[in-house]
Amino acid sequence: MPADPSTDLLLITCASGKQASALLPLLPHWKNMRLVVHSPTSKTRLQSQYPHAEVLNTDLYSPTATSSLIRNANVVLHIGPSYHPHETEIGYMMIDAAVTAYDSGKGHLKHFILSSVLNTQLRKMMNHDCKRYVEEYVIESGLPYTILQPTTFMDNLPIPVFMKEERPVFRCGWDTDIQFSWIALKDLAEGMNKVLEEREKHFSAQYPLVSTHDTVSFAQAISIIGDKLGKKIEVETALFKEAVDNLCLRVYGTTEGVDQRSRDAAQRMILFYDNRGLVGNPNVLEWLLGREATQFGEWVEGNMGEVK
């Protein structure tokens, strides 16, 4: 049966991050939500935005915590904490708790959705490799699962900043001519929503999710943005250490006290991107959405409209 948003309890981890922030506005009809965050600030913000939801500030790296979070949950959307040194173990604990809650089909859990990443086979990137293990674990768990594998987010590019600054400069952490496939967060959120609501239709599925029909390098992406804004955006390539610091700053809000294992993952990803990029195919996403996916220029125009 499809989901019943009027009665089902939906658990979302990393609920203050980019993916959940794009999804939550699509879920006003879900009457029972448990949103898991990592900071008191995020908890306060989400409680204000979604007063009907239960918002919990907790550390996912705990078997006790994960078991408590899944209590009475009918569907789990597990978004792992990016670059966390124990992201794999957190995924294992969430799945173990879900297996107990599912109880071979006799328990309250009905669906486990894992947000992963495009091409987890790319073991040279630690942030991909750790998700590969979690994918294997959920496939072997006996749970009714769906695995979503999004590519690089268009929304990581700061359109409001480019609009505000008179002479904007974009500093990239890798070769700006390397080709990438991109996804718009609004496409990802719509796809997640369909998987949530349609439920059984998506059991045992793995969906590589890409929006763009053609690959777009970061240099091309910035050029498209500049053309749409009617201004020149300078593109520079940061030195390696600066690129790592910038990525840590984006993920953690600081460069101080970041676990070296998290920095290792950032370093590996930057080196891989500098030579190979990340490329996929939009067919699966467009099938899932039932429409053409958002193309890069269209996404830029949409964000410009929202800012204005």
Short mmCIF file of N, CA, C and O in Angstrom, two decimals, residues 209-257:
data_model
loop_
_atom_site.label_atom_id
_atom_site.label_comp_id
_atom_site.label_asym_id
_atom_site.label_seq_id
_atom_site.Cartn_x
_atom_site.Cartn_y
_atom_site.Cartn_z
N LEU A 209 20.58 9.53 -9.70
CA LEU A 209 19.77 10.73 -9.93
C LEU A 209 20.61 11.88 -10.48
O LEU A 209 21.48 12.43 -9.79
N VAL A 210 20.30 12.25 -11.72
CA VAL A 210 21.00 13.32 -12.44
C VAL A 210 19.95 14.17 -13.14
O VAL A 210 19.03 13.62 -13.75
N SER A 211 20.09 15.49 -13.10
CA SER A 211 19.17 16.38 -13.80
C SER A 211 19.65 16.74 -15.20
O SER A 211 18.87 16.76 -16.15
N THR A 212 20.92 17.06 -15.35
CA THR A 212 21.40 17.66 -16.60
C THR A 212 21.54 16.64 -17.72
O THR A 212 22.07 15.55 -17.52
N HIS A 213 21.05 17.01 -18.91
CA HIS A 213 21.18 16.15 -20.08
C HIS A 213 22.61 16.12 -20.59
O HIS A 213 23.09 15.08 -21.06
N ASP A 214 23.28 17.26 -20.53
CA ASP A 214 24.68 17.36 -20.96
C ASP A 214 25.55 17.65 -19.75
O ASP A 214 25.11 18.29 -18.79
N THR A 215 26.80 17.19 -19.81
CA THR A 215 27.72 17.53 -18.72
C THR A 215 28.05 19.02 -18.78
O THR A 215 28.04 19.64 -19.85
N VAL A 216 28.33 19.57 -17.61
CA VAL A 216 28.63 21.01 -17.49
C VAL A 216 29.82 21.15 -16.54
O VAL A 216 29.72 20.79 -15.36
N SER A 217 30.93 21.67 -17.03
CA SER A 217 32.08 21.91 -16.15
C SER A 217 31.77 23.10 -15.24
O SER A 217 30.83 23.87 -15.49
N PHE A 218 32.58 23.27 -14.20
CA PHE A 218 32.36 24.41 -13.32
C PHE A 218 32.62 25.72 -14.06
O PHE A 218 31.93 26.72 -13.81
N ALA A 219 33.57 25.73 -15.00
CA ALA A 219 33.80 26.94 -15.79
C ALA A 219 32.58 27.27 -16.63
O ALA A 219 32.16 28.43 -16.72
N GLN A 220 31.98 26.25 -17.25
CA GLN A 220 30.77 26.46 -18.04
C GLN A 220 29.61 26.90 -17.15
O GLN A 220 28.83 27.77 -17.52
N ALA A 221 29.50 26.29 -15.96
CA ALA A 221 28.42 26.65 -15.04
C ALA A 221 28.50 28.12 -14.64
O ALA A 221 27.50 28.85 -14.67
N ILE A 222 29.70 28.57 -14.30
CA ILE A 222 29.87 29.97 -13.89
C ILE A 222 29.63 30.90 -15.08
O ILE A 222 29.07 32.00 -14.92
N SER A 223 30.02 30.48 -16.27
CA SER A 223 29.77 31.28 -17.46
C SER A 223 28.27 31.44 -17.72
O SER A 223 27.80 32.54 -18.05
N ILE A 224 27.52 30.35 -17.54
CA ILE A 224 26.06 30.41 -17.71
C ILE A 224 25.45 31.36 -16.69
O ILE A 224 24.60 32.20 -17.01
N ILE A 225 25.90 31.25 -15.44
CA ILE A 225 25.38 32.14 -14.40
C ILE A 225 25.70 33.59 -14.73
O ILE A 225 24.83 34.48 -14.62
N GLY A 226 26.93 33.86 -15.15
CA GLY A 226 27.32 35.23 -15.50
C GLY A 226 26.48 35.79 -16.64
O GLY A 226 26.05 36.95 -16.60
N ASP A 227 26.23 34.96 -17.66
CA ASP A 227 25.41 35.41 -18.79
C ASP A 227 24.00 35.75 -18.33
O ASP A 227 23.41 36.76 -18.76
N LYS A 228 23.43 34.92 -17.45
CA LYS A 228 22.07 35.16 -16.96
C LYS A 228 22.01 36.43 -16.10
O LYS A 228 21.01 37.17 -16.13
N LEU A 229 23.09 36.68 -15.35
CA LEU A 229 23.12 37.85 -14.47
C LEU A 229 23.56 39.12 -15.21
O LEU A 229 23.39 40.23 -14.70
N GLY A 230 24.14 38.93 -16.37
CA GLY A 230 24.64 40.08 -17.12
C GLY A 230 25.87 40.68 -16.49
O GLY A 230 26.09 41.90 -16.56
N LYS A 231 26.72 39.84 -15.90
CA LYS A 231 27.96 40.35 -15.30
C LYS A 231 29.05 39.31 -15.44
O LYS A 231 28.79 38.11 -15.60
N LYS A 232 30.27 39.76 -15.36
CA LYS A 232 31.43 38.88 -15.45
C LYS A 232 31.76 38.31 -14.08
O LYS A 232 31.91 39.05 -13.10
N ILE A 233 31.82 36.99 -13.99
CA ILE A 233 32.23 36.33 -12.75
C ILE A 233 33.60 35.72 -12.98
O ILE A 233 33.77 34.85 -13.85
N GLU A 234 34.59 36.20 -12.25
CA GLU A 234 35.93 35.65 -12.38
C GLU A 234 35.98 34.24 -11.79
O GLU A 234 35.37 33.97 -10.75
N VAL A 235 36.69 33.35 -12.45
CA VAL A 235 36.83 31.97 -11.99
C VAL A 235 38.30 31.72 -11.69
O VAL A 235 39.16 31.93 -12.54
N GLU A 236 38.58 31.28 -10.47
CA GLU A 236 39.93 30.97 -10.06
C GLU A 236 39.97 29.57 -9.47
O GLU A 236 38.96 29.08 -8.96
N THR A 237 41.12 28.93 -9.53
CA THR A 237 41.30 27.62 -8.91
C THR A 237 42.12 27.78 -7.64
O THR A 237 43.24 28.29 -7.67
N ALA A 238 41.55 27.36 -6.54
CA ALA A 238 42.22 27.50 -5.25
C ALA A 238 43.37 26.50 -5.12
O ALA A 238 43.34 25.41 -5.72
N LEU A 239 44.38 26.86 -4.34
CA LEU A 239 45.42 25.91 -4.00
C LEU A 239 44.82 24.79 -3.17
O LEU A 239 43.77 24.95 -2.52
N PHE A 240 45.48 23.64 -3.16
CA PHE A 240 44.90 22.43 -2.58
C PHE A 240 44.46 22.62 -1.13
O PHE A 240 43.33 22.29 -0.75
N LYS A 241 45.35 23.15 -0.28
CA LYS A 241 45.01 23.31 1.13
C LYS A 241 43.83 24.25 1.31
O LYS A 241 42.94 24.01 2.14
N GLU A 242 43.81 25.32 0.53
CA GLU A 242 42.69 26.26 0.61
C GLU A 242 41.39 25.58 0.18
O GLU A 242 40.33 25.80 0.79
N ALA A 243 41.48 24.74 -0.85
CA ALA A 243 40.29 24.04 -1.33
C ALA A 243 39.74 23.12 -0.25
O ALA A 243 38.52 23.04 -0.03
N VAL A 244 40.62 22.43 0.46
CA VAL A 244 40.20 21.54 1.56
C VAL A 244 39.56 22.36 2.67
O VAL A 244 38.50 22.01 3.20
N ASP A 245 40.20 23.46 3.04
CA ASP A 245 39.65 24.32 4.09
C ASP A 245 38.27 24.86 3.69
O ASP A 245 37.35 24.91 4.51
N ASN A 246 38.13 25.26 2.42
CA ASN A 246 36.84 25.80 1.97
C ASN A 246 35.74 24.75 2.04
O ASN A 246 34.60 25.06 2.40
N LEU A 247 36.06 23.50 1.69
CA LEU A 247 35.07 22.43 1.76
C LEU A 247 34.69 22.15 3.21
O LEU A 247 33.50 21.98 3.53
N CYS A 248 35.67 22.11 4.10
CA CYS A 248 35.38 21.91 5.52
C CYS A 248 34.53 23.05 6.06
O CYS A 248 33.61 22.84 6.86
N LEU A 249 34.83 24.28 5.62
CA LEU A 249 34.06 25.44 6.06
C LEU A 249 32.60 25.32 5.62
O LEU A 249 31.68 25.64 6.37
N ARG A 250 32.39 24.84 4.38
CA ARG A 250 31.03 24.70 3.86
C ARG A 250 30.26 23.62 4.62
O ARG A 250 29.08 23.77 4.92
N VAL A 251 30.94 22.53 4.98
CA VAL A 251 30.27 21.40 5.63
C VAL A 251 30.10 21.64 7.12
O VAL A 251 29.03 21.39 7.69
N TYR A 252 31.15 22.14 7.78
CA TYR A 252 31.16 22.23 9.24
C TYR A 252 31.01 23.66 9.76
O TYR A 252 30.85 23.86 10.97
N GLY A 253 31.13 24.65 8.88
CA GLY A 253 31.03 26.02 9.32
C GLY A 253 32.30 26.53 9.95
O GLY A 253 32.36 27.65 10.46
N THR A 254 33.37 25.74 9.92
CA THR A 254 34.64 26.13 10.51
C THR A 254 35.75 25.28 9.91
O THR A 254 35.49 24.20 9.37
N THR A 255 36.99 25.75 10.02
CA THR A 255 38.14 24.94 9.65
C THR A 255 38.90 24.47 10.88
O THR A 255 39.86 23.71 10.78
N GLU A 256 38.47 24.91 12.04
CA GLU A 256 39.14 24.58 13.29
C GLU A 256 38.52 23.33 13.92
O GLU A 256 37.29 23.18 13.97
N GLY A 257 39.37 22.43 14.40
CA GLY A 257 38.89 21.26 15.13
C GLY A 257 38.21 20.21 14.27
O GLY A 257 37.55 19.31 14.80
#
